[in-house]
Coordinates of C-alpha atoms and ligand atoms in Angstrom, one line a residue:
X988 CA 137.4 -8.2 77.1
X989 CA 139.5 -5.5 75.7
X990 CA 138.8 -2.5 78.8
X991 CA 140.5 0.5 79.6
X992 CA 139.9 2.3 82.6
X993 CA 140.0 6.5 82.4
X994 CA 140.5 8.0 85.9
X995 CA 142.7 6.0 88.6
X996 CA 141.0 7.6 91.8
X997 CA 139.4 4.8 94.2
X998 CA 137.1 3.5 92.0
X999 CA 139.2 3.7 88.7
X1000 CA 141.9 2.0 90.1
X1001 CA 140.0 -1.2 92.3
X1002 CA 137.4 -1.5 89.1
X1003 CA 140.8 -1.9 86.9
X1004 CA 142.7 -3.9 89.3
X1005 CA 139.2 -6.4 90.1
X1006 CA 138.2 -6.8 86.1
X1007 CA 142.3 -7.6 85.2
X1008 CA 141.7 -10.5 88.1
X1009 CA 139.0 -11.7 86.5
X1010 CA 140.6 -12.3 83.4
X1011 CA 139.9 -8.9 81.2
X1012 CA 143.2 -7.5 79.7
X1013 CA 142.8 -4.1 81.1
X1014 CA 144.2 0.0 80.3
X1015 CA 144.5 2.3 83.7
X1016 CA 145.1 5.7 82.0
X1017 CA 145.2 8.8 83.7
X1018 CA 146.9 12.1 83.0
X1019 CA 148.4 12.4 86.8
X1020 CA 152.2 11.1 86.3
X1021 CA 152.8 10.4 89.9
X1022 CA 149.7 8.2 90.5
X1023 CA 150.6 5.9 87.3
X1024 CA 154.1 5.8 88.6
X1025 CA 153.1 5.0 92.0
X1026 CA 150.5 2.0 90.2
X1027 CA 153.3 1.1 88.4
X1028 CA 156.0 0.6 91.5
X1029 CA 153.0 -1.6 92.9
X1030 CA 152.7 1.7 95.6
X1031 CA 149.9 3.4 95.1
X1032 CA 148.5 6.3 96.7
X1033 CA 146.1 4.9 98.4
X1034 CA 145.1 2.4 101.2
X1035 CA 142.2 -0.5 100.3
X1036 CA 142.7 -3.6 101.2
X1037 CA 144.2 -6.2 99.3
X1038 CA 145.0 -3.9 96.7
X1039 CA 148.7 -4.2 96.5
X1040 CA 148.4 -7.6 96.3
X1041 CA 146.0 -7.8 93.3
X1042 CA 148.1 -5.3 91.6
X1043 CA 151.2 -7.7 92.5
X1044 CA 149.3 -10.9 90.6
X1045 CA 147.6 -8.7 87.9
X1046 CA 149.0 -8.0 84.3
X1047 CA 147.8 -4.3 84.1
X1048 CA 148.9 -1.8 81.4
X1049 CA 149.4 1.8 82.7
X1050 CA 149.4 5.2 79.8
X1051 CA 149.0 8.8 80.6
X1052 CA 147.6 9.1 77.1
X1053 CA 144.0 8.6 76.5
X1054 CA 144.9 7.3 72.9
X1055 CA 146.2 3.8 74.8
X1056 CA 142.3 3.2 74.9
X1057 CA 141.9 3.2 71.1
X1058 CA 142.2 -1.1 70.9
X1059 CA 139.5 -1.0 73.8
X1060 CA 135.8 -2.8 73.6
X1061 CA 134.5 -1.1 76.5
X1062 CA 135.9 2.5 78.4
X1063 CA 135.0 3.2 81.7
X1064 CA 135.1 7.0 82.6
X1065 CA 136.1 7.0 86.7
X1066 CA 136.9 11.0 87.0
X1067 CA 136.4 12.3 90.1
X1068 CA 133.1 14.5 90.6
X1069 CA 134.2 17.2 93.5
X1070 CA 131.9 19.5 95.4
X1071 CA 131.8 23.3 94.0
X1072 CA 130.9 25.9 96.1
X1073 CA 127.1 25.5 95.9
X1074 CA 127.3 22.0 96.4
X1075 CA 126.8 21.0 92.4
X1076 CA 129.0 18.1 91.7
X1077 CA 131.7 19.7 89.5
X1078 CA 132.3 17.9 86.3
X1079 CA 134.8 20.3 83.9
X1080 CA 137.4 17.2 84.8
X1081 CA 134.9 14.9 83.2
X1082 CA 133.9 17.0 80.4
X1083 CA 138.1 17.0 79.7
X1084 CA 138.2 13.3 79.7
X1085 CA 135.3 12.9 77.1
X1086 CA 136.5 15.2 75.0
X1087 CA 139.9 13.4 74.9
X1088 CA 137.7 10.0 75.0
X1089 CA 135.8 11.4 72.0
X1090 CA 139.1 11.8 69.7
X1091 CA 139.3 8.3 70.4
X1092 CA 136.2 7.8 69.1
X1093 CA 136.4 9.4 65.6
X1094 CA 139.6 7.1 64.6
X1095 CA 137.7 3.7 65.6
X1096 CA 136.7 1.7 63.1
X1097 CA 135.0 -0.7 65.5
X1098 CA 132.3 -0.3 68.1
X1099 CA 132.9 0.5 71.5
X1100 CA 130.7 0.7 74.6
X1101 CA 131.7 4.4 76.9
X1102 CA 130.2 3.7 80.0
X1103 CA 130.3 6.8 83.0
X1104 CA 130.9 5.3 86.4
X1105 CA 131.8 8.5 88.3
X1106 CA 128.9 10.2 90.1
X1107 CA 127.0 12.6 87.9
X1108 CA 124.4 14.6 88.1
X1109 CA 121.1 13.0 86.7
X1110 CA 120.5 13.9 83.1
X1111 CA 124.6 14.3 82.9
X1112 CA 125.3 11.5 80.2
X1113 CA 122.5 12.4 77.9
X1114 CA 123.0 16.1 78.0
X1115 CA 126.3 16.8 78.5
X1116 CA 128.9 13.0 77.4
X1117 CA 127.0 12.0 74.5
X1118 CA 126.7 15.3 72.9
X1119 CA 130.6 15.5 73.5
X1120 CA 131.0 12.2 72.0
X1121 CA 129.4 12.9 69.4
X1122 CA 131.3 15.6 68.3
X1123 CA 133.7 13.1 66.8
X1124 CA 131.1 12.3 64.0
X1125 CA 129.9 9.2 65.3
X1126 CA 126.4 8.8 66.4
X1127 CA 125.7 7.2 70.2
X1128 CA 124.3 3.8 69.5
X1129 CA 124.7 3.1 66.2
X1130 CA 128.9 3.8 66.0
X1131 CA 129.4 3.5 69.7
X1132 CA 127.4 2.7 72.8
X1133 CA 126.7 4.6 75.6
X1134 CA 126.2 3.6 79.2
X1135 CA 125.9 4.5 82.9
X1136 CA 127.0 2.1 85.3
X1137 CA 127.4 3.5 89.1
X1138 CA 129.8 2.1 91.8
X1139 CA 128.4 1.2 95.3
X1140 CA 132.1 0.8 97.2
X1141 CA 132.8 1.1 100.5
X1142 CA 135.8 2.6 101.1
X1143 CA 138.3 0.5 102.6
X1144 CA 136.1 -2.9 101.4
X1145 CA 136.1 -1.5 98.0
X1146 CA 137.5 -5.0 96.2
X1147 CA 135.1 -7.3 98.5
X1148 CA 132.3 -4.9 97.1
X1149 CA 133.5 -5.0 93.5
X1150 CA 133.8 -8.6 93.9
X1151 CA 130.5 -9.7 95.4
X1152 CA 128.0 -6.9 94.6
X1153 CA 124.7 -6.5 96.3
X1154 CA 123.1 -5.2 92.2
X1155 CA 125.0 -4.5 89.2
X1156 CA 122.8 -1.4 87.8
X1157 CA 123.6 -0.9 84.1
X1158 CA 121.8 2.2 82.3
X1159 CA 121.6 1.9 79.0
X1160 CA 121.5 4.1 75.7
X1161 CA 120.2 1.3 73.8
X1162 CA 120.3 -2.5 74.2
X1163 CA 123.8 -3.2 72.2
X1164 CA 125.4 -1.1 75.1
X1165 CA 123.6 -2.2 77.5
X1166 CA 124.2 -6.1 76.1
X1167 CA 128.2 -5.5 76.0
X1168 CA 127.7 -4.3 79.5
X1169 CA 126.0 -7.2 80.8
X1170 CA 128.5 -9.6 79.1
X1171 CA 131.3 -8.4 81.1
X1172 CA 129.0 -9.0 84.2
X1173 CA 127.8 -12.5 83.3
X1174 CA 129.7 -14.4 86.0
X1175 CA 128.5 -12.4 88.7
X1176 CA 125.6 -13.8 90.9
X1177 CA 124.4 -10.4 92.0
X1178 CA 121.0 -9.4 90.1
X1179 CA 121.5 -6.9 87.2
X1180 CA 119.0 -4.0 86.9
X1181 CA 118.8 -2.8 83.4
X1182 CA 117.1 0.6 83.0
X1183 CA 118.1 4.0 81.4
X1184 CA 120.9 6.2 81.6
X1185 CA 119.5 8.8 83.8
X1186 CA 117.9 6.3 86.3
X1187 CA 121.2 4.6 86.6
X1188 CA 122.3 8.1 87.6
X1189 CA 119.5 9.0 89.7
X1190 CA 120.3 4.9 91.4
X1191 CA 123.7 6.3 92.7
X1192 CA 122.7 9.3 94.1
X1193 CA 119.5 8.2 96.4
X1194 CA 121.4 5.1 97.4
X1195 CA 123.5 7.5 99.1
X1196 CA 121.5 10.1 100.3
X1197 CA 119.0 7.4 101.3
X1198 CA 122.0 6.0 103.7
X1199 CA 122.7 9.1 105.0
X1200 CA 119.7 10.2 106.1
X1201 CA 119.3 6.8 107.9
X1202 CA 122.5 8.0 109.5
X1203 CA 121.0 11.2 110.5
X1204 CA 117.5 9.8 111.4
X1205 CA 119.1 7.7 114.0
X1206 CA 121.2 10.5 115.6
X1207 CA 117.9 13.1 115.9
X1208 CA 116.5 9.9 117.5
X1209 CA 119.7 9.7 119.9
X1210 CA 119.3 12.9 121.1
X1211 CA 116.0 12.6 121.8
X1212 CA 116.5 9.6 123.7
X1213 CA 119.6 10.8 125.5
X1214 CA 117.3 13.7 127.1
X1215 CA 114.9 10.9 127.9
X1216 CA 117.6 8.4 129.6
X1217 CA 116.7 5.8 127.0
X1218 CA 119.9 4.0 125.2
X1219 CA 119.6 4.7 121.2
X1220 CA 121.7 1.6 120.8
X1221 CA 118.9 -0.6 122.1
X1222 CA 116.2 1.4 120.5
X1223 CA 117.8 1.0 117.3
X1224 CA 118.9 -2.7 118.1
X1225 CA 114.9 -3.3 118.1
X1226 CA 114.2 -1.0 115.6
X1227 CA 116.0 -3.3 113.3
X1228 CA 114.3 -6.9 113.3
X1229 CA 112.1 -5.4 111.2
X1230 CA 113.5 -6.3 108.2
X1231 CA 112.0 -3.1 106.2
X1232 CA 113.9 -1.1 108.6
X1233 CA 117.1 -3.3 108.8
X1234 CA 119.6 -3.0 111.5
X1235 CA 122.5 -1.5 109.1
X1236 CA 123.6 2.3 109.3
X1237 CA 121.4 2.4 112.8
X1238 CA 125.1 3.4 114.4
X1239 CA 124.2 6.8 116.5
X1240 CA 127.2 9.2 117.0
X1241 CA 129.1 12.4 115.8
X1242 CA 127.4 11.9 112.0
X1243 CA 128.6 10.4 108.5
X1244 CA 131.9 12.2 106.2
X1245 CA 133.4 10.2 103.9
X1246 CA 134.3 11.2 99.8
X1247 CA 130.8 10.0 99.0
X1248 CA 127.8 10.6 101.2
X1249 CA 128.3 14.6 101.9
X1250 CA 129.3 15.0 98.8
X1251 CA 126.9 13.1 96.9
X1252 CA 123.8 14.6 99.3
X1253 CA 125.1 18.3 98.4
X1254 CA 125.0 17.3 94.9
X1255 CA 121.8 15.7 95.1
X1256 CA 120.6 19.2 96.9
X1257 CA 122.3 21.4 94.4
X1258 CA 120.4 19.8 91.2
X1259 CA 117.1 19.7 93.1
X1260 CA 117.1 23.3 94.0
X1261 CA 118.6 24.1 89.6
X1262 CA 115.1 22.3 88.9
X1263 CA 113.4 24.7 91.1
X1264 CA 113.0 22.0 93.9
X1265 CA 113.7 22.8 97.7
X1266 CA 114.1 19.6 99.3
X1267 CA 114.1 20.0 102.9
X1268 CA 114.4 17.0 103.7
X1269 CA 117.9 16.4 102.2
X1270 CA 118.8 19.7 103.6
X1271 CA 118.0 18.6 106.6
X1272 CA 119.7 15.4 106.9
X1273 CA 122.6 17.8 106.5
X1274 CA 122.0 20.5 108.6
X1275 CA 122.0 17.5 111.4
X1276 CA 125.2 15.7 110.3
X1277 CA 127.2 19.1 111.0
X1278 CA 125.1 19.9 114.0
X1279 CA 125.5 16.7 115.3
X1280 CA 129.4 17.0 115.0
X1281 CA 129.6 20.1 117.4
X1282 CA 127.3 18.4 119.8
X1283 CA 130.3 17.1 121.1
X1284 CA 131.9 20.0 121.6
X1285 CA 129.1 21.8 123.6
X1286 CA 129.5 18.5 126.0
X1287 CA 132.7 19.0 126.6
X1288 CA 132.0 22.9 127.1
X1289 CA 129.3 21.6 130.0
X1290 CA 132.2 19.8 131.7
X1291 CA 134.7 22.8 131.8
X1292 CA 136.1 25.8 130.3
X1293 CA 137.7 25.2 127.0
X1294 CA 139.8 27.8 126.8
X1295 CA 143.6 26.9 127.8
X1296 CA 142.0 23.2 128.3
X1297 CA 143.7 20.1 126.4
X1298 CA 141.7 18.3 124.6
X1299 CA 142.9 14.4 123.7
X1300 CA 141.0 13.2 120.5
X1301 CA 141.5 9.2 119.2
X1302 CA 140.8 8.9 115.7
X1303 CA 140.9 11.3 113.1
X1304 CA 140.2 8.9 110.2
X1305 CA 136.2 9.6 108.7
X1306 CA 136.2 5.9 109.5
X1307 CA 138.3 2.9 110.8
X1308 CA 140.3 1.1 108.6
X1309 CA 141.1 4.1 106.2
X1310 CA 144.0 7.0 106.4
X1311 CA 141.2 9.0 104.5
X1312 CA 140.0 12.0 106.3
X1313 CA 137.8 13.8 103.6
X1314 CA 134.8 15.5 105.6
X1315 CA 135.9 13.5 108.7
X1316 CA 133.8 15.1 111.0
X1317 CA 137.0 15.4 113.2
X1318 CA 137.8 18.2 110.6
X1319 CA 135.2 20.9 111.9
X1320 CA 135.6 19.2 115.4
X1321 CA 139.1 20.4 116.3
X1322 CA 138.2 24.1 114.0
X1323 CA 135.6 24.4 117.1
X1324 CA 138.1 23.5 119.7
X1325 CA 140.5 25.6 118.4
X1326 CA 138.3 28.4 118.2
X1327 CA 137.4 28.2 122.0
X1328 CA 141.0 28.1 122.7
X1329 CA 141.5 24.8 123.5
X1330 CA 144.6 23.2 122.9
X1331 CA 144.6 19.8 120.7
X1332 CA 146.5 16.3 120.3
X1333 CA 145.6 14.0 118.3
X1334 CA 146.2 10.0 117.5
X1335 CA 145.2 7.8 114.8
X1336 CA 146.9 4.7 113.5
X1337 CA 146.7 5.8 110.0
X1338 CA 145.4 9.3 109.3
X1339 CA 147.5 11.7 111.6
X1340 CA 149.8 12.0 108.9
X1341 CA 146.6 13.0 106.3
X1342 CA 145.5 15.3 109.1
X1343 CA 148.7 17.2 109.7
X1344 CA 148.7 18.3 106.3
X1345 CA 145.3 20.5 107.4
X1346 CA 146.5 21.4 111.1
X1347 CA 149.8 21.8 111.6
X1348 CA 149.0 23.7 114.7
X1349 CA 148.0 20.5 117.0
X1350 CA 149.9 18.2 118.5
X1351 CA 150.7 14.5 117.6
X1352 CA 151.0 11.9 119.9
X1353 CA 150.3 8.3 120.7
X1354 CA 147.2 6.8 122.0
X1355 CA 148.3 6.4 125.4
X1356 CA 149.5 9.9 125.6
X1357 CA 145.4 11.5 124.1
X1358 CA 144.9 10.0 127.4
X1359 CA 146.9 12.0 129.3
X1360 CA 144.5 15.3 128.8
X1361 CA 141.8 17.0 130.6
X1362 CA 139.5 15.4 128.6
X1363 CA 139.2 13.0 125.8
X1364 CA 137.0 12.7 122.5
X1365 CA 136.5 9.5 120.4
X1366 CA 136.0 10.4 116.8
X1367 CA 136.2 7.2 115.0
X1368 CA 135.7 3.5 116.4
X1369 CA 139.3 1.8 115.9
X1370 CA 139.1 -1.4 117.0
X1371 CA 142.6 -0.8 119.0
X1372 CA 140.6 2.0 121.0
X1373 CA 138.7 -0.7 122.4
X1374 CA 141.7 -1.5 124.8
X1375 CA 142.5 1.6 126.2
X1376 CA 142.5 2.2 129.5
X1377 CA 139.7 4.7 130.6
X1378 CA 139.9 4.7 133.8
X1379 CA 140.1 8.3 135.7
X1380 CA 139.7 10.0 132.6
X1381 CA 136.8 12.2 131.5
X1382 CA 135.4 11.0 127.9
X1383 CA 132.9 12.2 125.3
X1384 CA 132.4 9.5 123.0
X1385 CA 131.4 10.3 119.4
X1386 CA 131.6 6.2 118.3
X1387 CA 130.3 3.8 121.1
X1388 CA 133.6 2.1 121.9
X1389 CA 132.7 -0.1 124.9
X1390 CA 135.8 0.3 126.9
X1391 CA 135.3 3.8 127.2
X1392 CA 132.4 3.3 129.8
X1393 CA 134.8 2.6 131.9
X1394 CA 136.0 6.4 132.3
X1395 CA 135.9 8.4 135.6
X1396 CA 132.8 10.6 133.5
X1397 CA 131.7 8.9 130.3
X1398 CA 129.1 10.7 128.1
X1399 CA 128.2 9.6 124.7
X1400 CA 127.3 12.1 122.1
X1401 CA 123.9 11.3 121.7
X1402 CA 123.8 8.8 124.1
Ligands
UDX1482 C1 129.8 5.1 101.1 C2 128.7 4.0 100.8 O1 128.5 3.1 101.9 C3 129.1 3.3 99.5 O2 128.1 2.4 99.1 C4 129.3 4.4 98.4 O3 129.6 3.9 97.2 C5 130.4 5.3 98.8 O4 130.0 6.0 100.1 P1 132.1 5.1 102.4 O5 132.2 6.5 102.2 O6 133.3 4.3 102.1 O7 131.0 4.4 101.5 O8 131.8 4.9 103.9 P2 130.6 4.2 104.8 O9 131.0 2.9 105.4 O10 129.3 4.2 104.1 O11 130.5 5.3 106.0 C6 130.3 6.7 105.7 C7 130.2 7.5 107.0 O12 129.1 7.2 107.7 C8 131.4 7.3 108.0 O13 131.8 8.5 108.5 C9 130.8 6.4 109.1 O14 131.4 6.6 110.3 C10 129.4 7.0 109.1 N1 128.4 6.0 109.6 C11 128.1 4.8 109.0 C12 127.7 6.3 110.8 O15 127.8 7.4 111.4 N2 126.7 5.4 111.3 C13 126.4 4.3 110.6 O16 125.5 3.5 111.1 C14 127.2 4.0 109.4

């Protein structure tokens, strides 16, 4: 299939890279010049595994201009959604790119399917893309299709994800689109959920918030059970044998950041509350994730005066195996420290350099040398943090590394 890919973020870029593999001759257009350059020197901007070698094996055409899609069957729209202020997902880039997608549109002679993978707002493609699109003239399912088919990557596994799916949801304007869709998917074993456009959209969203508030059920749990002496670990090592529980995202500690699940739950929370909705609950799961963040902090404060005291943190990274720190919860971590005076250094294998960029003030070190400082804080669970030695050494533990047990005073966050 003929595809072109608008948007070379995360997702624009692996989708593109993943569907050239599989045999799809396949358009990566985006209007930043530096990201296409660096796709097109094999180097891009960012870190997922195995990427650079797919792009290496892959025949992938690159454009800044949006009229490079005009031969395509299928367009998928990958533009980034960011936070505003109040939380709403933003999407003025995304109304840009439909607009330009929508001159597209009006010279086509033959159908093509425009199918929104970013994260949108429910009610976004209905209201807001096909009304653009159809400002070329064309009307939505008879000229062209329309669909809405969401992304579940993790970062950092994103092409294992792409690859072998858990569902492939594909929200439909009608069935042609939805048929084109499916097509491209046909090889895949994963099960395909066919529904409409805004429940594809709605799919996306509580997927997300729905892992994040299993993320912040089981830290109000861990802090309950830290005050009782009981292990959260094991309580949520039994919790999960029931199989309508499940033992994933059961991982206590310092909360969830990440491009995606803060985002998303804000935007989730933002839309409620336009449709006259408070949802607490969401709100809530929130209000815990930052709370649970400066729980460390007060920890430390219990063990001594912050002011003038270093503080060594390991792992700046919202999770191992990325140099992505977007809402890492180290972020409002070392604000706090700093604001109680303490000094800060800092190590992580990939993100120190990402992390500089937002506080020059600390200092950057190696691993052995975080360890060197009146106390130390583990903020994400790098594998290589698990052979540190501890001993003598005062830790507060945001991530359940084993090896840090073995510190002079070892605390846990919520354990
Ligand atoms: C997430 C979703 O998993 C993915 O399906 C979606 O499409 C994009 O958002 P990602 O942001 O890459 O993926 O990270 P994920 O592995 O989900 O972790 C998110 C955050 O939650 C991390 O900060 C992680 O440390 C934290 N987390 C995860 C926990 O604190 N406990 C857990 O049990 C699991």
């Amino acid at each position: 299939m003929r595809i072109s890919i608008i948007g070379t973020g995360y997702v624009g870029l692996v989708t593109g890279v993943c569907l050239a593999k599989l045999g799809n001759e396949v358009t990566l257009v985006d209007v930043d010049k530096k990201k296409i350059e660096a796709i097109n020197q094999k180097r891009p901007s960012i870190y997922e595994e195995g990427l650079v070698e797919l792009l290496n094996v892959t025949d992938i055409e690159t454009s800044l201009d949006f009229k490079k899609s005009f031969g395509s069957e299928l367009i998928f729209i990958c533009i980034g959604t960011p936070s505003g202020d109040d939380g709403s997902l933003l999407l003025d880039q995304l109304e840009t790119a439909v607009k330009q997608i929508s001159q597209v549109v009006r010279r086509k002679e033959e159908y093509c399917v425009v199918c929104v993978k970013s994260t949108v707002p429910p009610g976004t493609t209905r209201e807001l893309v096909i009304p653009l699109l159809e400002k070329s003239g064309k009307e939505a399912g008879k000229h062209f299709g329309v669909c809405m088919s969401p992304e579940f990557l993790r970062e950092g596994k994103a092409i294992y994800d792409l690859m072998n799916p858990a569902r492939i949801i594909i929200g439909e304007y009608d069935k042609r689109s939805g048929d084109t869709l499916a097509n491209l998917y046909k090889d895949f074993s994963a099960p395909i959920m066919r529904t409409n456009l805004g429940t594809a959209e709605m799919i996306k969203l509580a997927s997300n918030t729905f892992l994040a508030t299993k993320i912040s059920f089981i830290n109000e749990i861990g802090n309950i059970c830290k005050q009782l002496n009981i292990d959260v670990y094991e309580v949520a090592k039994g919790m999960g044998f029931d199989d309508r529980i499940g033992s994933k995202f059961l991982n206590a500690g310092v909360g969830f950041g990440g491009s995606c699940l803060p985002k998303d739950l804000r935007g989730l929370i933002a839309r409620s509350k336009q449709i006259g909705y408070e949802p607490k609950l969401l709100q809530e799961v929130l209000n815990r994730n930052d709370e649970q963040a400066l729980k460390s902090v007060e920890l430390l404060k219990k063990h001594f005066n912050l002011k003038n005291a270093t503080v060594g943190i390991l792992g700046l990274a919202f999770k191992p195996e990325t140099d992505d720190i977007r809402e890492s919860r180290a972020i409002i971590i070392v604000e706090a420290l700093l604001h109680e005076g303490a000094k800060v250094k800092a190590y992580d294998p990939l993100a120190a350099e990402n992390f500089r960029s937002l506080f020059p003030q600390i200092e950057y070190v190696t691993k052995e040398e975080v360890l060197n400082s009146d106390a130390v804080l583990i903020l994400t669970e790098w594998e290589e943090f698990n052979r540190l030695d501890y001993s003598g050494k005062i830790v507060i533990d945001g991530r359940r590394v084993p090896k840090a047990k073995g510190a002079r005073i070892y605390e846990g966050v919520c354990w």
